[in-house]
PDB file of C-alpha atoms in Angstrom:
ATOM      1  CA  UNK S   1      31.433 211.286  17.570  1.00 45.00           C
ATOM      2  CA  UNK S   2      28.304 211.985  15.617  1.00 47.00           C
ATOM      3  CA  UNK S   3      26.033 209.191  15.186  1.00 44.00           C
ATOM      4  CA  UNK S   4      25.790 207.696  11.726  1.00 46.00           C
ATOM      5  CA  UNK S   5      22.900 209.156   9.707  1.00 45.00           C
ATOM      6  CA  UNK S   6      20.798 206.810   7.337  1.00 49.00           C
ATOM      7  CA  UNK S   7      20.975 208.467   3.981  1.00 44.00           C
ATOM      8  CA  UNK S   8      17.651 206.842   2.884  1.00 46.00           C
ATOM      9  CA  UNK S   9      14.616 208.886   4.079  1.00 47.00           C
ATOM     10  CA  UNK S  10      12.298 206.680   6.150  1.00 51.00           C
ATOM     11  CA  UNK S  11       8.832 206.784   4.739  1.00 52.00           C
ATOM     12  CA  UNK S  12       6.105 207.667   7.070  1.00 57.00           C
ATOM     13  CA  UNK S  13       3.098 205.369   7.427  1.00 57.00           C
ATOM     14  CA  UNK S  14       0.800 208.192   6.521  1.00 57.00           C
ATOM     15  CA  UNK S  15       2.628 208.821   3.242  1.00 67.00           C
ATOM     16  CA  UNK S  16       2.438 205.143   2.340  1.00 76.00           C
ATOM     17  CA  UNK S  17      -1.349 205.052   2.932  1.00 69.00           C
ATOM     18  CA  UNK S  18      -1.890 208.132   0.792  1.00 74.00           C
ATOM     19  CA  UNK S  19       0.136 206.683  -2.002  1.00 71.00           C
ATOM     20  CA  UNK S  20      -1.801 203.507  -1.940  1.00 76.00           C
ATOM     21  CA  UNK S  21      -5.080 205.535  -2.072  1.00 75.00           C
ATOM     22  CA  UNK S  22      -3.761 207.399  -5.073  1.00 75.00           C
ATOM     23  CA  UNK S  23      -2.960 204.232  -6.902  1.00 77.00           C
ATOM     24  CA  UNK S  24      -6.418 202.783  -6.158  1.00 79.00           C
ATOM     25  CA  UNK S  25      -8.074 205.935  -7.295  1.00 73.00           C
ATOM     26  CA  UNK S  26      -6.027 205.961 -10.493  1.00 68.00           C
ATOM     27  CA  UNK S  27      -6.981 202.383 -11.329  1.00 72.00           C
ATOM     28  CA  UNK S  28     -10.690 203.138 -10.697  1.00 73.00           C
ATOM     29  CA  UNK S  29     -10.658 206.243 -12.821  1.00 68.00           C
ATOM     30  CA  UNK S  30      -8.860 204.505 -15.584  1.00 63.00           C
ATOM     31  CA  UNK S  31     -11.249 201.603 -15.548  1.00 62.00           C
ATOM     32  CA  UNK S  32     -14.266 203.975 -15.626  1.00 62.00           C
ATOM     33  CA  UNK S  33     -12.783 205.850 -18.627  1.00 61.00           C
ATOM     34  CA  UNK S  34     -12.053 202.586 -20.399  1.00 59.00           C
ATOM     35  CA  UNK S  35     -15.619 201.269 -19.727  1.00 57.00           C
ATOM     36  CA  UNK S  36     -17.102 204.509 -20.981  1.00 59.00           C
ATOM     37  CA  UNK S  37     -15.049 204.480 -24.134  1.00 54.00           C
ATOM     38  CA  UNK S  38     -16.037 200.806 -24.821  1.00 56.00           C
ATOM     39  CA  UNK S  39     -19.667 201.643 -24.282  1.00 59.00           C
ATOM     40  CA  UNK S  40     -19.363 204.757 -26.507  1.00 55.00           C
ATOM     41  CA  UNK S  41     -17.501 203.140 -29.458  1.00 58.00           C
ATOM     42  CA  UNK S  42     -17.663 199.297 -29.148  1.00 73.00           C
ATOM     43  CA  UNK S  43     -20.388 197.600 -27.232  1.00 81.00           C
ATOM     44  CA  UNK S  44     -23.076 197.959 -24.719  1.00 85.00           C
ATOM     45  CA  UNK S  45     -24.824 195.635 -22.139  1.00 85.00           C
ATOM     46  CA  UNK S  46     -28.589 195.084 -21.945  1.00 88.00           C
ATOM     47  CA  UNK S  47     -30.958 192.706 -20.353  1.00 85.00           C
ATOM     48  CA  UNK S  48     -34.241 191.206 -21.646  1.00 91.00           C
ATOM     49  CA  UNK S  49     -37.404 192.084 -19.759  1.00 86.00           C
ATOM     50  CA  UNK S  50     -40.020 190.537 -22.080  1.00 88.00           C
ATOM     51  CA  UNK S  51     -40.859 187.348 -23.884  1.00 93.00           C
ATOM     52  CA  UNK S  52     -41.054 188.867 -27.424  1.00 94.00           C
ATOM     53  CA  UNK S  53     -37.819 187.252 -28.619  1.00 96.00           C
ATOM     54  CA  UNK S  54     -38.242 183.783 -27.146  1.00 96.00           C
ATOM     55  CA  UNK S  55     -36.722 181.216 -27.555  1.00 94.00           C
ATOM     56  CA  UNK S  56     -33.790 183.068 -28.951  1.00 97.00           C
ATOM     57  CA  UNK S  57     -33.715 185.500 -26.000  1.00 97.00           C
ATOM     58  CA  UNK S  58     -35.364 184.567 -22.711  1.00 96.00           C
ATOM     59  CA  UNK S  59     -36.587 186.951 -19.986  1.00 93.00           C
ATOM     60  CA  UNK S  60     -33.652 188.256 -17.892  1.00 91.00           C
ATOM     61  CA  UNK S  61     -31.087 187.144 -20.396  1.00 95.00           C
ATOM     62  CA  UNK S  62     -28.002 189.520 -20.274  1.00 93.00           C
ATOM     63  CA  UNK S  63     -26.776 190.407 -23.792  1.00 94.00           C
ATOM     64  CA  UNK S  64     -23.918 192.216 -25.451  1.00 91.00           C
ATOM     65  CA  UNK S  65     -24.643 194.512 -28.364  1.00 94.00           C
ATOM     66  CA  UNK S  66     -21.922 195.521 -30.842  1.00 92.00           C
ATOM     67  CA  UNK S  67     -21.997 199.080 -31.832  1.00 90.00           C
ATOM     68  CA  UNK S  68     -19.642 198.362 -34.703  1.00 90.00           C
ATOM     69  CA  UNK S  69     -22.837 197.351 -36.590  1.00 92.00           C
ATOM     70  CA  UNK S  70     -24.203 199.499 -38.224  1.00 91.00           C
ATOM     71  CA  UNK S  71     -21.484 202.124 -37.446  1.00 86.00           C
ATOM     72  CA  UNK S  72     -18.787 200.245 -39.551  1.00 89.00           C
ATOM     73  CA  UNK S  73     -20.450 197.118 -40.797  1.00 93.00           C
ATOM     74  CA  UNK S  74     -23.663 196.654 -42.718  1.00 95.00           C
ATOM     75  CA  UNK S  75     -26.809 195.342 -41.210  1.00 97.00           C
ATOM     76  CA  UNK S  76     -28.242 192.124 -42.653  1.00 97.00           C
ATOM     77  CA  UNK S  77     -31.537 190.331 -42.796  1.00 98.00           C
ATOM     78  CA  UNK S  78     -31.746 188.128 -39.864  1.00 98.00           C
ATOM     79  CA  UNK S  79     -29.666 190.318 -37.538  1.00 98.00           C
ATOM     80  CA  UNK S  80     -31.084 190.693 -33.956  1.00 98.00           C
ATOM     81  CA  UNK S  81     -30.812 194.394 -33.171  1.00 98.00           C
ATOM     82  CA  UNK S  82     -31.438 196.752 -30.314  1.00 96.00           C
ATOM     83  CA  UNK S  83     -32.967 200.111 -31.390  1.00 95.00           C
ATOM     84  CA  UNK S  84     -34.322 203.239 -29.730  1.00 91.00           C
ATOM     85  CA  UNK S  85     -38.143 203.442 -29.504  1.00 90.00           C
ATOM     86  CA  UNK S  86     -39.013 205.259 -32.749  1.00 89.00           C
ATOM     87  CA  UNK S  87     -42.134 206.576 -30.877  1.00 83.00           C
ATOM     88  CA  UNK S  88     -45.166 204.874 -29.538  1.00 80.00           C
ATOM     89  CA  UNK S  89     -43.748 201.387 -29.302  1.00 86.00           C
ATOM     90  CA  UNK S  90     -43.303 201.537 -25.582  1.00 77.00           C
ATOM     91  CA  UNK S  91     -45.721 203.080 -23.162  1.00 67.00           C
ATOM     92  CA  UNK S  92     -44.464 205.079 -20.179  1.00 60.00           C
ATOM     93  CA  UNK S  93     -45.186 202.062 -17.831  1.00 56.00           C
ATOM     94  CA  UNK S  94     -42.792 199.972 -19.932  1.00 56.00           C
ATOM     95  CA  UNK S  95     -39.873 202.363 -19.278  1.00 55.00           C
ATOM     96  CA  UNK S  96     -38.369 201.477 -15.776  1.00 55.00           C
ATOM     97  CA  UNK S  97     -37.273 204.134 -13.346  1.00 55.00           C
ATOM     98  CA  UNK S  98     -33.702 203.731 -12.052  1.00 55.00           C
ATOM     99  CA  UNK S  99     -31.988 204.953  -8.842  1.00 62.00           C
ATOM    100  CA  UNK S 100     -29.401 207.589  -9.485  1.00 62.00           C
ATOM    101  CA  UNK S 101     -26.511 205.130  -8.850  1.00 60.00           C
ATOM    102  CA  UNK S 102     -27.790 202.537 -11.363  1.00 58.00           C
ATOM    103  CA  UNK S 103     -28.217 205.366 -13.827  1.00 63.00           C
ATOM    104  CA  UNK S 104     -24.628 206.503 -13.291  1.00 63.00           C
ATOM    105  CA  UNK S 105     -23.298 202.967 -13.628  1.00 60.00           C
ATOM    106  CA  UNK S 106     -25.243 202.413 -16.833  1.00 62.00           C
ATOM    107  CA  UNK S 107     -23.802 205.668 -18.269  1.00 59.00           C
ATOM    108  CA  UNK S 108     -20.235 204.347 -17.862  1.00 55.00           C
ATOM    109  CA  UNK S 109     -21.119 200.786 -18.958  1.00 56.00           C
ATOM    110  CA  UNK S 110     -20.751 199.016 -15.578  1.00 53.00           C
ATOM    111  CA  UNK S 111     -24.410 198.217 -15.295  1.00 56.00           C
ATOM    112  CA  UNK S 112     -26.654 196.530 -17.989  1.00 54.00           C
ATOM    113  CA  UNK S 113     -29.126 198.864 -19.629  1.00 58.00           C
ATOM    114  CA  UNK S 114     -32.657 197.670 -19.697  1.00 57.00           C
ATOM    115  CA  UNK S 115     -33.863 196.677 -23.132  1.00 52.00           C
ATOM    116  CA  UNK S 116     -37.227 197.999 -21.958  1.00 59.00           C
ATOM    117  CA  UNK S 117     -35.866 201.449 -22.639  1.00 76.00           C
ATOM    118  CA  UNK S 118     -35.093 200.379 -26.163  1.00 88.00           C
ATOM    119  CA  UNK S 119     -36.505 197.530 -28.275  1.00 93.00           C
ATOM    120  CA  UNK S 120     -34.939 194.306 -29.419  1.00 95.00           C
ATOM    121  CA  UNK S 121     -36.228 192.539 -32.549  1.00 97.00           C
ATOM    122  CA  UNK S 122     -35.000 190.650 -35.630  1.00 98.00           C
ATOM    123  CA  UNK S 123     -34.486 192.300 -39.048  1.00 98.00           C
ATOM    124  CA  UNK S 124     -36.765 190.632 -41.708  1.00 98.00           C
ATOM    125  CA  UNK S 125     -36.781 193.269 -44.446  1.00 98.00           C
ATOM    126  CA  UNK S 126     -34.113 195.709 -45.502  1.00 98.00           C
ATOM    127  CA  UNK S 127     -34.741 199.041 -47.309  1.00 98.00           C
ATOM    128  CA  UNK S 128     -36.592 198.471 -50.522  1.00 98.00           C
ATOM    129  CA  UNK S 129     -37.642 194.907 -49.714  1.00 98.00           C
ATOM    130  CA  UNK S 130     -41.125 193.630 -50.264  1.00 98.00           C
ATOM    131  CA  UNK S 131     -42.251 191.734 -47.162  1.00 98.00           C
ATOM    132  CA  UNK S 132     -45.601 189.988 -46.909  1.00 97.00           C
ATOM    133  CA  UNK S 133     -47.588 187.336 -45.015  1.00 96.00           C
ATOM    134  CA  UNK S 134     -48.107 184.786 -46.009  1.00 94.00           C
ATOM    135  CA  UNK S 135     -47.203 182.172 -48.675  1.00 95.00           C
ATOM    136  CA  UNK S 136     -49.689 179.232 -49.266  1.00 94.00           C
ATOM    137  CA  UNK S 137     -47.374 177.326 -46.919  1.00 94.00           C
ATOM    138  CA  UNK S 138     -47.787 179.962 -44.242  1.00 95.00           C
ATOM    139  CA  UNK S 139     -44.323 181.424 -44.528  1.00 97.00           C
ATOM    140  CA  UNK S 140     -43.110 185.084 -44.536  1.00 98.00           C
ATOM    141  CA  UNK S 141     -42.278 186.099 -48.136  1.00 98.00           C
ATOM    142  CA  UNK S 142     -39.360 188.472 -48.805  1.00 98.00           C
ATOM    143  CA  UNK S 143     -38.971 189.789 -52.414  1.00 98.00           C
ATOM    144  CA  UNK S 144     -41.105 186.887 -53.649  1.00 97.00           C
ATOM    145  CA  UNK S 145     -39.136 184.151 -51.817  1.00 98.00           C
ATOM    146  CA  UNK S 146     -40.815 182.325 -48.936  1.00 98.00           C
ATOM    147  CA  UNK S 147     -38.342 181.897 -46.025  1.00 98.00           C
ATOM    148  CA  UNK S 148     -38.145 179.023 -43.507  1.00 97.00           C
ATOM    149  CA  UNK S 149     -37.554 180.781 -40.206  1.00 97.00           C
ATOM    150  CA  UNK S 150     -35.507 178.211 -38.129  1.00 97.00           C
ATOM    151  CA  UNK S 151     -35.249 180.469 -35.128  1.00 97.00           C
ATOM    152  CA  UNK S 152     -39.059 180.549 -34.359  1.00 97.00           C
ATOM    153  CA  UNK S 153     -40.288 178.536 -31.336  1.00 96.00           C
ATOM    154  CA  UNK S 154     -41.503 175.019 -32.289  1.00 94.00           C
ATOM    155  CA  UNK S 155     -45.086 175.185 -33.620  1.00 93.00           C
ATOM    156  CA  UNK S 156     -45.062 178.982 -33.795  1.00 95.00           C
ATOM    157  CA  UNK S 157     -46.827 180.425 -36.891  1.00 95.00           C
ATOM    158  CA  UNK S 158     -44.744 183.066 -38.754  1.00 97.00           C
ATOM    159  CA  UNK S 159     -47.601 185.499 -38.305  1.00 96.00           C
ATOM    160  CA  UNK S 160     -51.304 185.546 -37.613  1.00 93.00           C
ATOM    161  CA  UNK S 161     -51.503 189.106 -38.970  1.00 94.00           C
ATOM    162  CA  UNK S 162     -51.570 189.564 -42.834  1.00 95.00           C
ATOM    163  CA  UNK S 163     -49.499 192.356 -44.303  1.00 97.00           C
ATOM    164  CA  UNK S 164     -47.943 193.265 -47.653  1.00 97.00           C
ATOM    165  CA  UNK S 165     -45.431 196.164 -47.451  1.00 98.00           C
ATOM    166  CA  UNK S 166     -42.542 197.664 -49.225  1.00 98.00           C
ATOM    167  CA  UNK S 167     -39.882 198.805 -46.719  1.00 98.00           C
ATOM    168  CA  UNK S 168     -39.078 202.481 -47.236  1.00 98.00           C
ATOM    169  CA  UNK S 169     -35.671 203.713 -47.940  1.00 98.00           C
ATOM    170  CA  UNK S 170     -33.578 204.106 -44.785  1.00 97.00           C
ATOM    171  CA  UNK S 171     -35.921 201.856 -42.822  1.00 98.00           C
ATOM    172  CA  UNK S 172     -36.015 198.269 -41.512  1.00 98.00           C
ATOM    173  CA  UNK S 173     -38.905 195.795 -41.138  1.00 98.00           C
ATOM    174  CA  UNK S 174     -38.451 194.113 -37.739  1.00 98.00           C
ATOM    175  CA  UNK S 175     -40.279 191.342 -35.944  1.00 98.00           C
ATOM    176  CA  UNK S 176     -39.937 189.372 -32.677  1.00 97.00           C
ATOM    177  CA  UNK S 177     -39.295 185.650 -32.818  1.00 98.00           C
ATOM    178  CA  UNK S 178     -42.183 184.971 -30.399  1.00 97.00           C
ATOM    179  CA  UNK S 179     -44.625 186.127 -33.038  1.00 96.00           C
ATOM    180  CA  UNK S 180     -47.749 185.681 -30.985  1.00 94.00           C
ATOM    181  CA  UNK S 181     -46.376 187.885 -28.229  1.00 93.00           C
ATOM    182  CA  UNK S 182     -44.404 190.565 -30.049  1.00 94.00           C
ATOM    183  CA  UNK S 183     -45.639 194.134 -30.884  1.00 92.00           C
ATOM    184  CA  UNK S 184     -43.349 194.840 -33.847  1.00 96.00           C
ATOM    185  CA  UNK S 185     -43.513 196.281 -37.325  1.00 97.00           C
ATOM    186  CA  UNK S 186     -46.778 194.362 -38.100  1.00 96.00           C
ATOM    187  CA  UNK S 187     -48.764 196.488 -35.624  1.00 93.00           C
ATOM    188  CA  UNK S 188     -50.789 199.641 -36.582  1.00 89.00           C
ATOM    189  CA  UNK S 189     -48.857 202.767 -35.693  1.00 87.00           C
ATOM    190  CA  UNK S 190     -45.542 200.877 -35.686  1.00 94.00           C
ATOM    191  CA  UNK S 191     -44.337 199.861 -39.142  1.00 95.00           C
ATOM    192  CA  UNK S 192     -40.715 199.940 -40.360  1.00 97.00           C
ATOM    193  CA  UNK S 193     -38.141 201.533 -38.104  1.00 97.00           C
ATOM    194  CA  UNK S 194     -35.514 204.141 -39.128  1.00 97.00           C
ATOM    195  CA  UNK S 195     -32.041 202.618 -39.597  1.00 97.00           C
ATOM    196  CA  UNK S 196     -30.616 205.551 -37.658  1.00 95.00           C
ATOM    197  CA  UNK S 197     -32.441 204.336 -34.525  1.00 95.00           C
ATOM    198  CA  UNK S 198     -30.439 201.106 -34.357  1.00 96.00           C
ATOM    199  CA  UNK S 199     -28.038 200.922 -31.379  1.00 92.00           C
ATOM    200  CA  UNK S 200     -26.303 197.779 -32.472  1.00 94.00           C
ATOM    201  CA  UNK S 201     -26.462 194.084 -33.273  1.00 96.00           C
ATOM    202  CA  UNK S 202     -26.764 191.523 -30.438  1.00 97.00           C
ATOM    203  CA  UNK S 203     -23.854 189.142 -30.649  1.00 95.00           C
ATOM    204  CA  UNK S 204     -23.585 187.485 -27.288  1.00 94.00           C
ATOM    205  CA  UNK S 205     -25.795 186.072 -24.505  1.00 95.00           C
ATOM    206  CA  UNK S 206     -23.452 186.498 -21.463  1.00 92.00           C
ATOM    207  CA  UNK S 207     -25.751 185.470 -18.514  1.00 90.00           C
ATOM    208  CA  UNK S 208     -27.023 183.217 -16.997  1.00 93.00           C
ATOM    209  CA  UNK S 209     -24.265 180.789 -17.141  1.00 93.00           C
ATOM    210  CA  UNK S 210     -26.232 178.026 -18.845  1.00 95.00           C
ATOM    211  CA  UNK S 211     -27.389 180.420 -21.523  1.00 95.00           C
ATOM    212  CA  UNK S 212     -23.890 181.812 -22.539  1.00 94.00           C
ATOM    213  CA  UNK S 213     -23.368 181.651 -26.373  1.00 96.00           C
ATOM    214  CA  UNK S 214     -22.507 183.536 -29.438  1.00 95.00           C
ATOM    215  CA  UNK S 215     -25.609 184.789 -31.310  1.00 96.00           C
ATOM    216  CA  UNK S 216     -25.019 184.221 -34.984  1.00 95.00           C
ATOM    217  CA  UNK S 217     -27.096 185.763 -37.872  1.00 96.00           C
ATOM    218  CA  UNK S 218     -29.121 182.949 -39.623  1.00 96.00           C
ATOM    219  CA  UNK S 219     -27.773 183.944 -43.099  1.00 94.00           C
ATOM    220  CA  UNK S 220     -29.068 180.570 -44.511  1.00 97.00           C
ATOM    221  CA  UNK S 221     -32.673 181.607 -43.879  1.00 97.00           C
ATOM    222  CA  UNK S 222     -32.337 184.481 -46.324  1.00 98.00           C
ATOM    223  CA  UNK S 223     -29.645 183.045 -48.747  1.00 97.00           C
ATOM    224  CA  UNK S 224     -32.104 182.710 -51.599  1.00 97.00           C
ATOM    225  CA  UNK S 225     -33.776 186.124 -51.060  1.00 97.00           C
ATOM    226  CA  UNK S 226     -32.902 188.432 -54.049  1.00 97.00           C
ATOM    227  CA  UNK S 227     -32.156 192.069 -53.717  1.00 93.00           C
ATOM    228  CA  UNK S 228     -35.114 194.347 -54.254  1.00 89.00           C
TER     229      UNK S 228
END
């Protein structure tokens, strides 16, 4: 009498292991594609290497930047933005060299990009604005209105450099919050930056743990500033 044959095919250990590897590979590839798409269309990660935005952003803060602004939403006075170096703002020594694996991870959005390869500042003047320093009270004046900049470090003067500029069309006047240690639009050879160079708006500090917070645009600072 023939022995009973099991109708279910017994799975070999090797096939089970290969199937597990395929599933893991699929999950990894899907995660990389999702991360790349998020980086491409929604947001990017950076870290802060300098003191130019203290106390709003400290050295080594990790930040998230929304690419929806200015792609789908308008920039505003007071926004903290990351932008590509328009030329001459950063010296070659300021631009760090990365190992190939870090470069690859940054490309897919799994490793923070160094804000030293771009620049992070606050928008003070929009296209067409008249921005000058300073009022008799020592405040920055935008379109004839002195502004009280609540985000500056305690005791920090709005600017030791005098200027009086009209922001060209398609450009932005940007300044660091740490005004005594920020090479920004006030400096010769810098000036207003092209709007097209803006990567996005900083909306979140996500590291270290004691610094995690949403970064809001201080609209009240500029609430009384008229359009140019």
